[in-house]
Short mmCIF file of C-alpha atoms in Angstrom, two decimals:
data_model
loop_
_atom_site.label_atom_id
_atom_site.label_comp_id
_atom_site.label_asym_id
_atom_site.label_seq_id
_atom_site.Cartn_x
_atom_site.Cartn_y
_atom_site.Cartn_z
CA MET A 279 -16.01 6.40 -56.46
CA ARG A 280 -14.01 3.39 -55.45
CA VAL A 281 -14.22 3.09 -51.64
CA MET A 282 -10.84 1.74 -50.46
CA ARG A 283 -11.44 -0.94 -47.52
CA PHE A 284 -8.68 -1.91 -45.14
CA VAL A 285 -8.98 -5.19 -43.85
CA MET A 286 -6.28 -5.75 -41.08
CA PRO A 287 -5.08 -9.75 -41.22
CA GLY A 288 -5.85 -12.29 -38.27
CA ASN A 289 -2.28 -12.58 -37.27
CA VAL A 290 -1.79 -8.98 -36.77
CA ILE A 291 -4.27 -8.88 -34.35
CA ASN A 292 -3.42 -11.22 -32.54
CA LYS A 293 -0.29 -10.03 -32.13
CA LEU A 294 -1.55 -6.79 -31.20
CA LYS A 295 -3.50 -8.30 -28.60
CA ASN A 296 -0.66 -10.07 -27.37
CA VAL A 297 1.77 -7.10 -26.90
CA ALA A 298 3.42 -6.76 -23.51
CA LEU A 299 4.93 -3.50 -21.86
CA ALA A 300 7.91 -4.12 -19.69
CA PRO A 301 6.74 -3.91 -15.85
CA VAL A 302 8.71 -0.79 -15.12
CA ARG A 303 6.35 0.95 -18.36
CA LEU A 304 3.19 -0.62 -17.03
CA MET A 305 4.04 0.82 -13.26
CA ALA A 306 5.03 4.06 -14.70
CA MET A 307 1.91 4.25 -16.90
CA VAL A 308 -0.08 3.71 -13.65
CA LEU A 309 1.51 5.86 -10.99
CA PHE A 310 1.28 8.81 -13.59
CA MET A 311 -2.24 8.47 -13.32
CA CYS A 312 -2.21 8.10 -8.94
CA THR A 313 0.06 11.17 -9.25
CA ALA A 314 -2.36 13.24 -11.46
CA ILE A 315 -5.12 12.52 -9.08
CA LEU A 316 -2.89 13.28 -6.34
CA ALA A 317 -1.84 16.46 -7.96
CA LEU A 318 -5.54 17.41 -8.83
CA ALA A 319 -6.92 16.95 -5.23
CA ILE A 320 -4.04 19.46 -4.23
CA MET A 321 -5.23 22.10 -6.86
CA LEU A 322 -9.11 21.56 -5.87
CA ALA A 323 -8.16 21.75 -2.12
CA THR A 324 -5.78 24.81 -2.56
CA ASN A 325 -8.33 26.70 -4.88
CA GLN A 326 -10.68 27.49 -2.43
CA PRO A 327 -11.18 30.92 0.01
CA SER A 328 -9.39 30.61 2.79
CA VAL A 329 -10.08 32.27 6.21
CA GLY A 330 -7.04 30.94 8.37
CA PHE A 331 -9.28 28.53 10.37
CA SER A 332 -11.38 25.69 10.48
CA LEU A 333 -14.88 24.82 11.60
CA GLY A 334 -16.40 21.82 12.59
CA VAL A 335 -19.23 19.94 14.95
CA GLU A 336 -18.49 18.89 18.39
CA GLY A 337 -20.74 18.35 21.38
CA ASP A 338 -24.62 18.64 21.34
CA GLU A 339 -24.18 19.53 17.44
CA GLN A 340 -22.28 22.46 18.14
CA VAL A 341 -20.24 24.44 15.58
CA VAL A 342 -16.83 25.43 17.01
CA ILE A 343 -13.31 26.27 15.71
CA THR A 344 -11.34 23.22 15.06
CA ASN A 345 -7.91 24.54 13.87
CA VAL A 346 -6.23 27.89 13.37
CA THR A 347 -4.12 28.39 10.86
CA ASP A 348 -3.71 32.00 10.97
CA LYS A 349 -1.05 32.90 13.32
CA SER A 350 -1.78 36.23 13.66
CA SER A 351 -5.39 35.72 14.50
CA ASP A 352 -6.89 35.94 18.35
CA LEU A 353 -9.51 33.04 17.27
CA SER A 354 -8.40 29.83 19.49
CA VAL A 355 -9.66 25.98 19.12
CA GLY A 356 -12.67 25.08 20.90
CA GLN A 357 -14.43 28.52 20.67
CA THR A 358 -18.02 28.19 19.76
CA VAL A 359 -19.64 30.01 16.60
CA ALA A 360 -23.53 30.94 17.50
CA SER A 361 -24.38 33.14 14.40
CA ILE A 362 -22.97 33.50 11.04
CA LYS A 363 -23.56 36.73 9.07
CA ASP A 364 -23.31 37.60 5.32
CA VAL A 365 -21.54 41.30 4.19
CA TYR A 366 -25.14 42.92 4.11
CA GLY A 367 -25.75 41.71 7.48
CA HIS A 368 -28.38 39.35 6.84
CA GLU A 369 -28.12 36.40 9.10
CA LEU A 370 -27.43 32.75 7.20
CA LEU A 371 -29.51 29.99 8.62
CA VAL A 372 -26.93 27.61 8.65
CA THR A 373 -26.84 24.77 10.83
CA TYR A 374 -24.41 22.13 11.77
CA HIS A 375 -25.19 19.84 8.99
CA ALA A 376 -22.83 22.17 6.95
CA PHE A 377 -20.01 21.66 8.53
CA LEU A 378 -19.50 17.76 9.31
CA GLU A 379 -16.35 16.02 8.15
CA GLU A 380 -18.44 13.17 6.73
CA PRO A 381 -22.01 13.99 5.54
CA ASP A 382 -23.04 10.77 5.04
CA ILE A 383 -23.51 10.00 8.59
CA LEU A 384 -26.59 12.04 8.39
CA PRO A 385 -29.77 9.57 8.68
CA SER A 386 -31.83 10.57 5.78
CA ARG A 387 -30.95 11.52 2.00
CA GLU A 388 -32.33 14.89 2.36
CA GLU A 389 -30.56 15.77 5.34
CA MET A 390 -27.05 15.27 3.49
CA LEU A 391 -28.61 17.18 0.45
CA TYR A 392 -29.52 20.01 2.65
CA ALA A 393 -25.74 19.90 4.07
CA PHE A 394 -24.55 20.29 0.32
CA PHE A 395 -27.27 23.33 0.08
CA LEU A 396 -25.80 25.13 3.31
CA SER A 397 -22.18 24.66 2.08
CA GLY A 398 -22.83 26.16 -1.12
CA LEU A 399 -24.75 28.78 0.71
CA LEU A 400 -21.89 29.61 2.62
CA PHE A 401 -19.43 29.51 -0.05
CA GLU A 402 -21.27 32.19 -2.00
CA ALA A 403 -21.49 34.14 0.82
CA LEU A 404 -17.85 34.50 1.18
CA GLU A 405 -17.16 34.82 -2.43
CA ILE A 406 -19.15 37.67 -2.21
CA GLY A 407 -17.47 39.86 0.85
CA PRO A 408 -16.33 39.18 4.04
CA LEU A 409 -18.65 37.32 6.78
CA GLN A 410 -19.47 38.24 10.29
CA LEU A 411 -18.93 35.42 12.92
CA ALA A 412 -20.77 35.71 16.46
CA LEU A 413 -18.26 33.78 18.79
CA GLU A 414 -19.19 32.79 22.27
CA THR A 415 -17.49 34.29 24.97
CA SER A 416 -17.21 32.93 29.03
CA GLY A 417 -19.74 35.17 30.22
CA ASN A 418 -22.50 33.90 27.46
CA GLU A 419 -21.89 36.92 25.81
CA GLN A 420 -21.68 37.42 21.62
CA GLU A 421 -18.32 38.57 20.34
CA TRP A 422 -18.68 39.66 16.40
CA ILE A 423 -15.74 39.58 14.25
CA GLN A 424 -15.52 40.16 10.15
CA VAL A 425 -13.75 37.20 8.34
CA PHE A 426 -12.09 38.10 5.09
CA ALA A 427 -10.98 35.43 2.64
CA THR A 428 -8.11 35.10 0.08
CA GLU A 429 -8.21 33.51 -3.17
CA SER A 430 -6.94 30.44 -2.21
CA ARG A 431 -5.66 28.11 0.31
CA PRO A 432 -1.71 28.00 0.88
CA ILE A 433 -0.63 24.67 0.72
CA GLY A 434 1.06 24.93 3.86
CA THR A 435 -2.10 25.16 5.90
CA LEU A 436 -3.35 22.00 4.54
CA PRO A 437 -3.82 19.52 8.17
CA VAL A 438 -2.27 16.27 8.83
CA ASP A 439 -5.45 14.68 7.90
CA PHE A 440 -5.09 15.69 4.65
CA TRP A 441 -2.00 13.98 3.82
CA LEU A 442 -2.43 10.93 5.72
CA GLN A 443 -5.68 10.19 3.45
CA THR A 444 -4.00 11.05 0.42
CA GLY A 445 -0.72 9.42 1.29
CA ALA A 446 -2.95 6.11 1.83
CA GLY A 447 -4.44 6.26 -1.42
CA PHE A 448 -1.39 6.35 -2.97
CA PHE A 449 0.65 3.83 -1.09
CA ALA A 450 -2.08 1.32 -1.94
CA VAL A 451 -1.92 1.95 -5.86
CA LEU A 452 1.79 1.79 -5.40
CA ILE A 453 1.95 -1.33 -3.78
CA GLY A 454 -0.94 -2.41 -6.66
CA SER A 455 0.54 -1.08 -9.36
CA TRP A 456 3.58 -3.36 -7.93
CA VAL A 457 2.17 -6.60 -8.06
CA TRP A 458 -0.42 -5.99 -11.56
CA SER A 459 2.87 -4.89 -13.78
CA LEU A 460 4.87 -8.29 -13.09
CA ARG A 461 1.46 -10.36 -13.84
CA PRO A 462 -0.82 -7.78 -15.39
CA LYS A 463 -3.32 -10.66 -17.24
CA GLN A 464 -4.03 -11.91 -13.64
CA GLN A 465 -7.64 -11.81 -12.10
CA SER A 466 -5.80 -11.72 -8.65
CA THR A 467 -3.59 -9.00 -9.27
CA ILE A 468 -6.02 -7.32 -11.56
CA SER A 469 -8.48 -7.09 -8.39
CA LEU A 470 -5.52 -5.86 -6.32
CA LEU A 471 -4.85 -2.96 -8.64
CA LEU A 472 -8.35 -1.89 -8.79
CA SER A 473 -9.03 -2.15 -5.02
CA GLY A 474 -5.70 0.10 -4.61
CA PHE A 475 -7.44 3.10 -7.06
CA GLY A 476 -10.66 2.75 -5.22
CA LEU A 477 -8.83 3.46 -2.21
CA GLN A 478 -7.24 6.20 -3.87
CA ILE A 479 -10.07 7.72 -5.06
CA SER A 480 -11.97 7.45 -1.86
CA ALA A 481 -9.23 8.44 0.14
CA THR A 482 -8.50 11.62 -1.89
CA THR A 483 -11.85 12.70 -2.41
CA ALA A 484 -12.40 12.49 1.43
CA ALA A 485 -9.50 14.24 2.17
CA ILE A 486 -10.44 17.36 0.07
CA TYR A 487 -14.07 18.11 1.39
CA SER A 488 -13.19 16.69 5.10
CA THR A 489 -10.16 18.95 5.68
CA ARG A 490 -12.36 22.24 4.20
CA GLU A 491 -12.07 25.17 6.44
CA ILE A 492 -15.84 26.39 6.09
CA ALA A 493 -17.39 25.58 3.07
CA LEU A 494 -17.29 24.18 -0.44
CA SER A 495 -19.21 24.92 -3.34
CA GLU A 496 -22.63 22.73 -3.31
CA LYS A 497 -21.99 21.39 -7.14
CA VAL A 498 -18.10 20.33 -6.04
CA PHE A 499 -19.01 18.84 -2.61
CA PHE A 500 -21.76 16.62 -4.25
CA ALA A 501 -19.43 15.50 -7.00
CA LEU A 502 -16.70 14.73 -4.44
CA HIS A 503 -18.91 12.71 -2.20
CA VAL A 504 -20.66 10.86 -5.06
CA THR A 505 -17.32 10.13 -6.52
CA ASN A 506 -16.16 9.22 -3.09
CA LEU A 507 -19.22 6.30 -2.74
CA PHE A 508 -17.98 5.18 -5.71
CA GLY A 509 -13.83 4.62 -4.85
CA THR A 510 -15.36 2.94 -1.79
CA LEU A 511 -17.53 0.47 -3.41
CA LEU A 512 -14.61 -0.14 -6.14
CA PHE A 513 -12.17 -0.52 -3.18
CA GLY A 514 -14.83 -3.45 -1.53
CA PHE A 515 -15.18 -5.10 -5.38
CA GLY A 516 -11.41 -5.48 -6.01
CA LEU A 517 -11.11 -7.03 -1.94
CA VAL A 518 -14.20 -9.82 -3.14
CA SER A 519 -12.65 -10.35 -6.31
CA LEU A 520 -9.02 -10.92 -4.71
CA PHE A 521 -10.28 -13.57 -2.53
CA LEU A 522 -12.14 -15.52 -5.10
CA THR A 523 -8.76 -15.99 -6.47
CA PHE A 524 -6.22 -16.12 -3.83
CA PRO A 525 -4.41 -17.80 -3.23
CA LYS A 526 -6.48 -20.79 -5.14
CA VAL A 527 -8.54 -20.07 -7.83
CA LEU A 528 -12.25 -20.72 -6.73
CA LYS A 529 -14.64 -22.47 -8.91
CA LEU A 530 -16.78 -20.12 -11.03
CA ALA A 531 -14.11 -17.72 -9.77
CA LYS A 532 -14.73 -15.29 -12.87
CA GLU A 533 -18.47 -15.50 -12.62
CA GLY A 534 -18.48 -14.90 -9.25
CA ALA A 535 -16.45 -11.62 -9.85
CA SER A 536 -19.09 -10.64 -12.37
CA VAL A 537 -22.07 -11.07 -10.23
CA SER A 538 -20.64 -9.30 -7.20
CA PHE A 539 -19.77 -6.32 -9.85
CA PHE A 540 -22.90 -6.04 -10.82
CA LEU A 541 -24.34 -6.26 -7.27
CA ILE A 542 -21.42 -3.86 -5.94
CA MET A 543 -20.74 -1.17 -8.70
CA VAL A 544 -24.46 -1.36 -10.27
CA LEU A 545 -27.57 -2.58 -8.21
CA LEU A 546 -26.02 -0.88 -4.99
CA PRO A 547 -25.49 2.48 -6.41
CA ALA A 548 -28.95 2.42 -7.84
CA ALA A 549 -30.42 1.26 -4.49
CA LEU A 550 -28.84 4.11 -2.54
CA MET A 551 -30.24 6.57 -5.25
CA ILE A 552 -33.69 5.18 -4.18
CA GLY A 553 -33.24 4.77 -0.58
CA GLY A 554 -31.32 6.58 2.10
CA LEU A 555 -27.45 6.16 2.64
CA HIS A 556 -28.15 3.75 6.13
CA ILE A 557 -27.98 1.35 2.76
CA PHE A 558 -24.53 2.28 2.04
CA TYR A 559 -23.26 1.25 5.23
CA GLN A 560 -25.10 -1.94 5.67
CA ALA A 561 -23.76 -2.95 2.18
CA ILE A 562 -19.84 -2.29 3.74
CA VAL A 563 -20.66 -4.42 6.78
CA VAL A 564 -22.05 -7.12 3.91
CA ILE A 565 -19.10 -6.81 1.97
CA PHE A 566 -16.61 -7.18 4.97
CA LEU A 567 -18.77 -10.47 5.81
CA VAL A 568 -18.37 -11.91 2.40
CA ILE A 569 -14.79 -11.12 2.49
CA LEU A 570 -14.21 -13.00 5.58
CA LEU A 571 -15.99 -16.06 4.70
CA LEU A 572 -13.81 -16.21 1.27
CA ILE A 573 -10.91 -16.17 3.87
CA ILE A 574 -12.16 -18.97 5.49
CA VAL A 575 -13.12 -21.17 2.23
CA GLN A 576 -9.64 -19.97 0.85
CA TYR A 577 -8.40 -21.42 4.02
CA LEU A 578 -10.06 -24.77 3.93
CA TYR A 579 -8.76 -25.17 0.44
CA SER A 580 -4.90 -24.52 1.42
CA ARG A 581 -4.87 -26.17 4.58
CA HIS A 582 -2.60 -29.12 3.27
CA ASN A 583 0.03 -26.17 1.46
CA ILE A 584 2.11 -24.64 4.15
CA VAL A 585 3.39 -21.75 1.68
CA ASP A 586 -0.53 -21.12 0.50
CA ARG A 587 -1.37 -21.29 4.18
CA ARG A 588 1.03 -18.67 5.18
CA SER A 589 0.67 -16.11 2.55
CA LEU A 590 -2.96 -16.05 2.98
CA GLY A 591 -2.78 -15.85 6.89
CA LEU A 592 -0.77 -12.77 6.29
CA LEU A 593 -2.57 -11.05 3.46
CA GLY A 594 -6.12 -12.26 5.13
CA LEU A 595 -5.26 -10.83 8.42
CA GLY A 596 -3.77 -7.46 6.93
CA ALA A 597 -7.59 -7.58 5.00
CA LEU A 598 -9.49 -8.47 8.34
CA ILE A 599 -7.68 -5.58 10.44
CA GLY A 600 -7.32 -3.11 7.53
CA SER A 601 -11.44 -3.46 6.14
CA GLY A 602 -12.62 -4.67 9.81
CA SER A 603 -11.09 -1.35 11.45
CA PHE A 604 -13.26 0.44 9.17
CA VAL A 605 -16.36 -0.92 9.50
CA ILE A 606 -15.39 -1.01 13.69
CA THR A 607 -14.68 2.42 13.78
CA ARG A 608 -16.66 3.82 11.28
CA ALA A 609 -19.85 1.78 9.49
CA LEU A 610 -21.11 0.62 12.83
CA PRO A 611 -21.06 3.43 15.07
CA THR A 612 -22.85 5.12 11.94
CA LEU A 613 -25.50 2.42 11.53
CA PHE A 614 -26.55 2.86 15.37
CA GLY A 615 -26.30 6.58 15.31
CA ALA A 616 -23.13 7.01 17.31
CA PRO A 617 -19.99 9.17 16.02
CA GLY A 618 -16.95 7.43 14.83
CA PHE A 619 -14.30 6.19 16.80
CA VAL A 620 -11.66 7.65 15.05
CA SER A 621 -11.12 10.47 12.10
CA GLN A 622 -11.46 9.58 8.61
CA GLY A 623 -7.46 9.97 7.77
CA GLU A 624 -6.51 7.65 10.67
CA SER A 625 -8.98 5.17 9.36
CA PHE A 626 -7.69 5.00 5.95
CA VAL A 627 -4.57 4.38 7.45
CA LEU A 628 -5.68 1.54 8.86
CA ILE A 629 -7.02 -0.04 5.37
CA THR A 630 -3.47 0.51 4.13
CA LEU A 631 -2.58 -2.66 6.46
CA VAL A 632 -4.01 -4.80 3.24
CA TYR A 633 -1.29 -3.41 1.09
CA LEU A 634 1.62 -3.50 3.54
CA ALA A 635 0.44 -7.26 4.19
CA VAL A 636 1.15 -7.44 0.37
CA ALA A 637 4.11 -6.13 0.25
CA ILE A 638 5.40 -8.46 2.79
CA SER A 639 3.61 -11.74 1.05
CA VAL A 640 5.40 -11.07 -1.71
CA GLN A 641 8.73 -10.53 -0.27
CA ARG A 642 8.42 -13.69 2.13
CA TYR A 643 6.36 -16.21 0.21
CA HIS A 644 6.50 -15.14 -3.80
CA VAL A 645 2.82 -14.80 -3.40
CA PHE A 646 0.89 -14.03 -7.35
CA ASP A 647 3.95 -16.10 -8.77
CA LEU A 648 6.28 -13.02 -8.63
CA PRO A 649 10.00 -13.36 -9.07
CA ILE A 650 12.44 -12.76 -6.46
CA TRP A 651 13.58 -9.56 -8.55
CA SER A 652 10.39 -7.94 -7.84
CA ALA A 653 10.96 -6.28 -5.14
CA ARG A 654 13.96 -4.42 -7.09
CA LEU A 655 11.31 -2.86 -9.56
CA LEU A 656 9.50 -1.42 -6.31
CA TYR A 657 12.86 0.01 -4.65
CA TYR A 658 13.44 1.82 -7.97
CA PHE A 659 10.20 3.22 -7.85
CA CYS A 660 10.36 4.28 -4.21
CA GLY A 661 14.03 5.73 -4.82
CA ALA A 662 12.85 7.28 -7.68
CA LEU A 663 9.76 9.11 -6.09
CA LEU A 664 12.05 10.31 -3.22
CA LEU A 665 14.49 12.08 -5.08
CA VAL A 666 11.85 13.54 -7.16
CA SER A 667 9.89 14.57 -3.72
CA LEU A 668 13.02 16.28 -1.85
CA ASP A 669 13.76 18.21 -4.99
CA ALA A 670 10.47 19.80 -5.34
CA LEU A 671 10.43 20.14 -1.59
CA LEU A 672 13.68 21.70 -1.45
CA ILE A 673 13.07 24.07 -4.43
CA TRP A 674 9.50 25.13 -2.61
CA GLY A 675 10.44 24.91 1.03
CA LEU A 676 13.97 26.49 0.94
CA SER A 677 14.02 28.41 -2.12
CA PHE A 678 17.24 26.69 -3.41
CA ASP A 679 17.74 26.47 -6.90
CA ARG A 680 17.26 23.51 -9.27
CA MET A 681 21.05 22.42 -9.35
CA SER A 682 21.60 22.67 -5.47
CA ALA A 683 18.12 21.34 -4.75
CA LEU A 684 18.74 17.91 -6.90
CA SER A 685 22.48 17.81 -5.12
CA VAL A 686 20.86 17.82 -1.78
CA SER A 687 18.42 15.34 -2.74
CA LEU A 688 20.91 13.05 -4.22
CA LEU A 689 23.27 13.15 -0.97
CA THR A 690 20.09 12.49 0.69
CA VAL A 691 19.25 9.58 -1.11
CA THR A 692 22.55 7.97 -1.20
CA LEU A 693 23.56 8.83 2.90
CA PHE A 694 19.84 8.04 4.24
CA TYR A 695 17.19 5.98 1.83
CA LEU A 696 20.07 3.42 0.55
CA PRO A 697 21.41 2.24 3.94
CA LEU A 698 17.66 2.32 4.91
CA ARG A 699 16.45 0.42 2.25
CA GLU A 700 18.90 -2.52 2.87
CA TRP A 701 17.91 -2.68 6.71
CA PHE A 702 14.53 -2.62 5.73
CA GLN A 703 14.68 -5.37 3.16
CA ALA A 704 16.85 -7.52 5.75
CA LYS A 705 14.05 -7.06 8.09
CA LEU A 706 10.92 -7.48 5.58
CA THR A 707 12.69 -10.83 3.96
CA GLY A 708 14.20 -11.98 6.83
CA ARG A 709 17.78 -12.13 4.97
CA ALA A 710 21.12 -10.79 6.57
CA PHE A 711 23.16 -9.30 4.35
CA ARG A 712 26.90 -10.82 4.39
CA LYS A 713 30.21 -9.49 2.91
CA THR A 714 32.19 -11.87 0.73
CA ASN A 715 35.24 -11.96 3.60
CA ALA A 716 32.10 -13.18 6.25
CA PHE A 717 31.50 -16.12 3.95
CA LEU A 718 35.36 -16.54 3.65
CA GLY A 719 35.78 -16.95 7.52
CA PHE A 720 32.85 -19.33 7.39
CA ALA A 721 34.55 -21.37 4.47
CA ASP A 722 38.05 -21.20 6.19
CA PHE A 723 35.95 -22.71 9.27
CA VAL A 724 34.48 -25.73 7.14
CA ALA A 725 37.99 -26.17 5.36
CA ARG A 726 40.37 -26.89 8.40
CA SER A 727 38.21 -29.70 9.90
CA HIS A 728 40.33 -32.42 10.94
CA ASP A 729 38.22 -35.19 9.22
CA ALA A 730 35.34 -35.72 7.07
CA GLN A 731 33.12 -36.34 10.12
CA GLU A 732 34.17 -32.89 11.80
CA MET A 733 33.82 -31.28 8.30
CA GLN A 734 30.14 -32.41 8.23
CA VAL A 735 29.28 -31.05 11.75
CA ARG A 736 31.17 -27.64 10.75
CA TRP A 737 29.38 -27.32 7.77
CA LYS A 738 25.87 -28.07 8.79
CA GLU A 739 26.72 -25.47 12.02
CA VAL A 740 27.82 -22.74 9.19
CA LEU A 741 24.78 -23.42 7.26
CA ALA A 742 22.57 -22.97 10.26
CA ASN A 743 24.23 -19.81 11.17
CA ILE A 744 24.03 -18.14 7.62
CA TYR A 745 20.41 -19.55 6.77
CA ARG A 746 18.55 -20.23 10.11
CA PRO A 747 16.78 -23.16 8.79
CA LEU A 748 13.88 -24.68 10.64
CA GLY A 749 15.44 -27.97 9.83
CA PHE A 750 17.90 -30.48 8.44
CA SER A 751 18.00 -33.81 6.39
CA TYR A 752 19.74 -35.67 4.69
CA VAL A 753 18.98 -37.29 1.04
CA PRO A 754 20.60 -39.52 -1.50
CA ASN A 755 21.82 -37.41 -4.11
CA THR A 756 19.67 -39.00 -6.70
CA ASP A 757 19.88 -36.29 -9.43
CA ASN A 758 23.55 -36.32 -9.02
CA ILE A 759 23.57 -32.70 -8.50
CA SER A 760 26.77 -30.77 -7.98
CA LYS A 761 25.17 -27.31 -7.03
CA ALA A 762 22.59 -26.21 -4.69
CA LYS A 763 19.09 -26.89 -6.10
CA ILE A 764 15.96 -25.30 -4.94
CA VAL A 765 12.94 -27.94 -4.11
CA ARG A 766 9.46 -27.47 -3.68
CA HIS A 767 9.01 -23.71 -5.06
CA GLY A 768 11.62 -22.77 -2.26
CA GLU A 769 10.41 -24.97 0.61
CA GLY A 770 13.89 -26.44 0.80
CA ILE A 771 17.44 -26.72 -1.00
CA GLN A 772 19.57 -29.38 -1.13
CA ILE A 773 23.15 -29.19 -1.57
CA PRO A 774 25.98 -31.68 -1.79
CA PHE A 775 28.47 -32.46 0.98
CA ILE A 776 31.83 -31.61 0.57
CA ARG A 777 33.62 -34.70 -0.17
CA ASP A 778 30.48 -36.97 -0.64
CA HIS A 779 28.81 -36.22 -3.49
CA THR A 780 25.93 -39.00 -3.11
CA ILE A 781 24.09 -37.45 -0.09
CA CYS A 782 22.80 -33.84 0.17
CA VAL A 783 21.88 -32.12 3.08
CA GLU A 784 18.50 -30.21 2.81
CA MET A 785 17.26 -27.21 4.55
CA VAL A 786 13.81 -26.49 4.86
CA TRP A 787 12.46 -23.09 5.80
CA ALA A 788 14.59 -20.07 5.79
CA SER A 789 15.24 -17.66 8.46
CA ASN A 790 13.18 -19.92 11.10
CA GLY A 791 10.44 -20.43 8.82
CA ALA A 792 9.70 -16.43 7.94
CA ARG A 793 10.49 -16.67 3.98
CA LEU A 794 11.05 -19.29 1.38
CA PHE A 795 14.58 -20.23 -0.54
CA ASP A 796 15.32 -18.14 -3.49
CA SER A 797 18.16 -17.71 -6.38
CA GLN A 798 20.19 -15.64 -4.21
CA ASP A 799 20.11 -18.20 -1.50
CA ARG A 800 21.22 -20.82 -4.44
CA LYS A 801 23.88 -18.35 -5.41
CA SER A 802 25.26 -17.69 -2.12
CA LEU A 803 25.43 -21.30 -1.07
CA ASP A 804 27.10 -21.72 -4.47
CA GLN A 805 29.50 -19.30 -3.50
CA LEU A 806 30.23 -20.49 -0.08
CA ARG A 807 30.95 -24.62 -1.38
CA ASP A 808 33.43 -23.06 -3.81
CA MET A 809 35.01 -21.40 -1.59
CA VAL A 810 35.63 -24.34 0.90
CA LEU A 811 36.72 -26.49 -2.22
CA GLU A 812 39.29 -24.10 -3.29
CA LEU A 813 40.93 -23.83 0.47
CA LEU A 814 40.51 -27.68 0.07
CA LYS A 815 42.78 -27.90 -2.67
CA GLY A 816 45.15 -25.11 -1.76
CA GLN A 817 45.54 -27.07 1.71
CA ALA A 818 46.27 -30.28 -0.42
CA ALA A 819 48.79 -28.38 -2.86
CA VAL A 820 50.89 -26.93 0.11
CA SER A 821 50.70 -30.74 1.66
CA TYR A 822 51.93 -32.42 -1.48
CA THR A 823 54.77 -29.69 -1.81
CA HIS A 824 55.62 -30.53 1.85
CA LEU A 825 56.21 -34.14 1.03
CA THR A 826 57.90 -33.72 -2.38
CA LEU A 827 60.45 -31.46 -0.88
CA PRO A 828 63.52 -33.24 0.48
#
């Protein structure tokens, strides 16, 4: 029997390797995965027995009611639970371990596994039948109540902390996928995307178990916790790898990324399986110190480059505040046996400052060599997400039909989102939006000058009013340019004088040093100068007509 062999030519393989997807498709692909993770989290959180209230730990390891979602219940927040019995009247020896928001704050691995076991015990008892709870009253007496559970938890009863954590993770992937889709082969953008996915995995899994009402099954709780640890480590590795290549690619950056991957993602989990969870929080502190060290090294490398220095200052500050807040409010207190200063939801919101700094840095300093139009891709997806979210919210919350909900969504996007987007972009980029008629007024102001010297003064005054540069300088027009020209990657922009083409006026650092000059500035500057020239031509034509008339 003849065996058919198919050999793929080398040039075909090379072509397949070089296939590049459009940024929109890449970003859509990542956000689809991100949305699927969010949807899975909501399904898992709501597919749990619900009793209409939540239990937690306060004070001296006391189990108390922390939230009441069933408005028809007589329960109140702060009531202490003294004892729990199953449907057969057998007392469940459940300690405070089962109700901790974050079980990895327990001092030993055995206690954490015991917390998972207790949660599973409660979960099974709740599935069999109603629980009996003994609540302490003001007179140190106990009041027994029966707790009946529904099959699922209404989505409207999910607390704010759940949405804060899942929203923080979604925002991180949104920014990470936006930057990566425009430069998918750079180590820095890949690292940023990995850190975003790590944050989403960590925040989403924590959102499920930290906002549970009473209990989760032992297997689900354990799986969520392991996944949470993985996401946290991936986030740390992503930031370490990012600052190995941003804004300068350090020597041995790839080797450093490989070593950090082995240490953080391979060796550390192995150590966690052998030792206690204190190793995890110690590692978090060490990773933060490594990030701080890399930022200092990057600053030394880029101290002579104002663009790199400013972009590193903004992004580095966001990284230090974001990750440092988690270290200060969660990791260090746990290492010293103290409770965290803020809830998990609030700590994840602080971490998103890293990605907010990335968005501002891209807009102002074009970090990662992204083009100026990159913001349009982000606005496009934000508008699409807002439209879909409003449509779903209106259908679910207000019982609109699909067409009515879509109409209201479009109206909301048109009246609120688009104006808000322009306002936000103006604040973010430091660029004021001016209409053509405003430019015409400026051009007329320059064109009505009495002589060349006054025109030069007025021209400079108009440029200062529109672009607000840090400074002006006069340079010879050695390249004989007739249009505006961006120099030094946007640090400055040159434009010839109105009448004297041998000299250019150069502006440096737009918006009082807040941003670089870009293609939009070049186009608007050319448009303004053309308007002045057209007005001067019109004045010359009118003067010539007056001279030739008898």
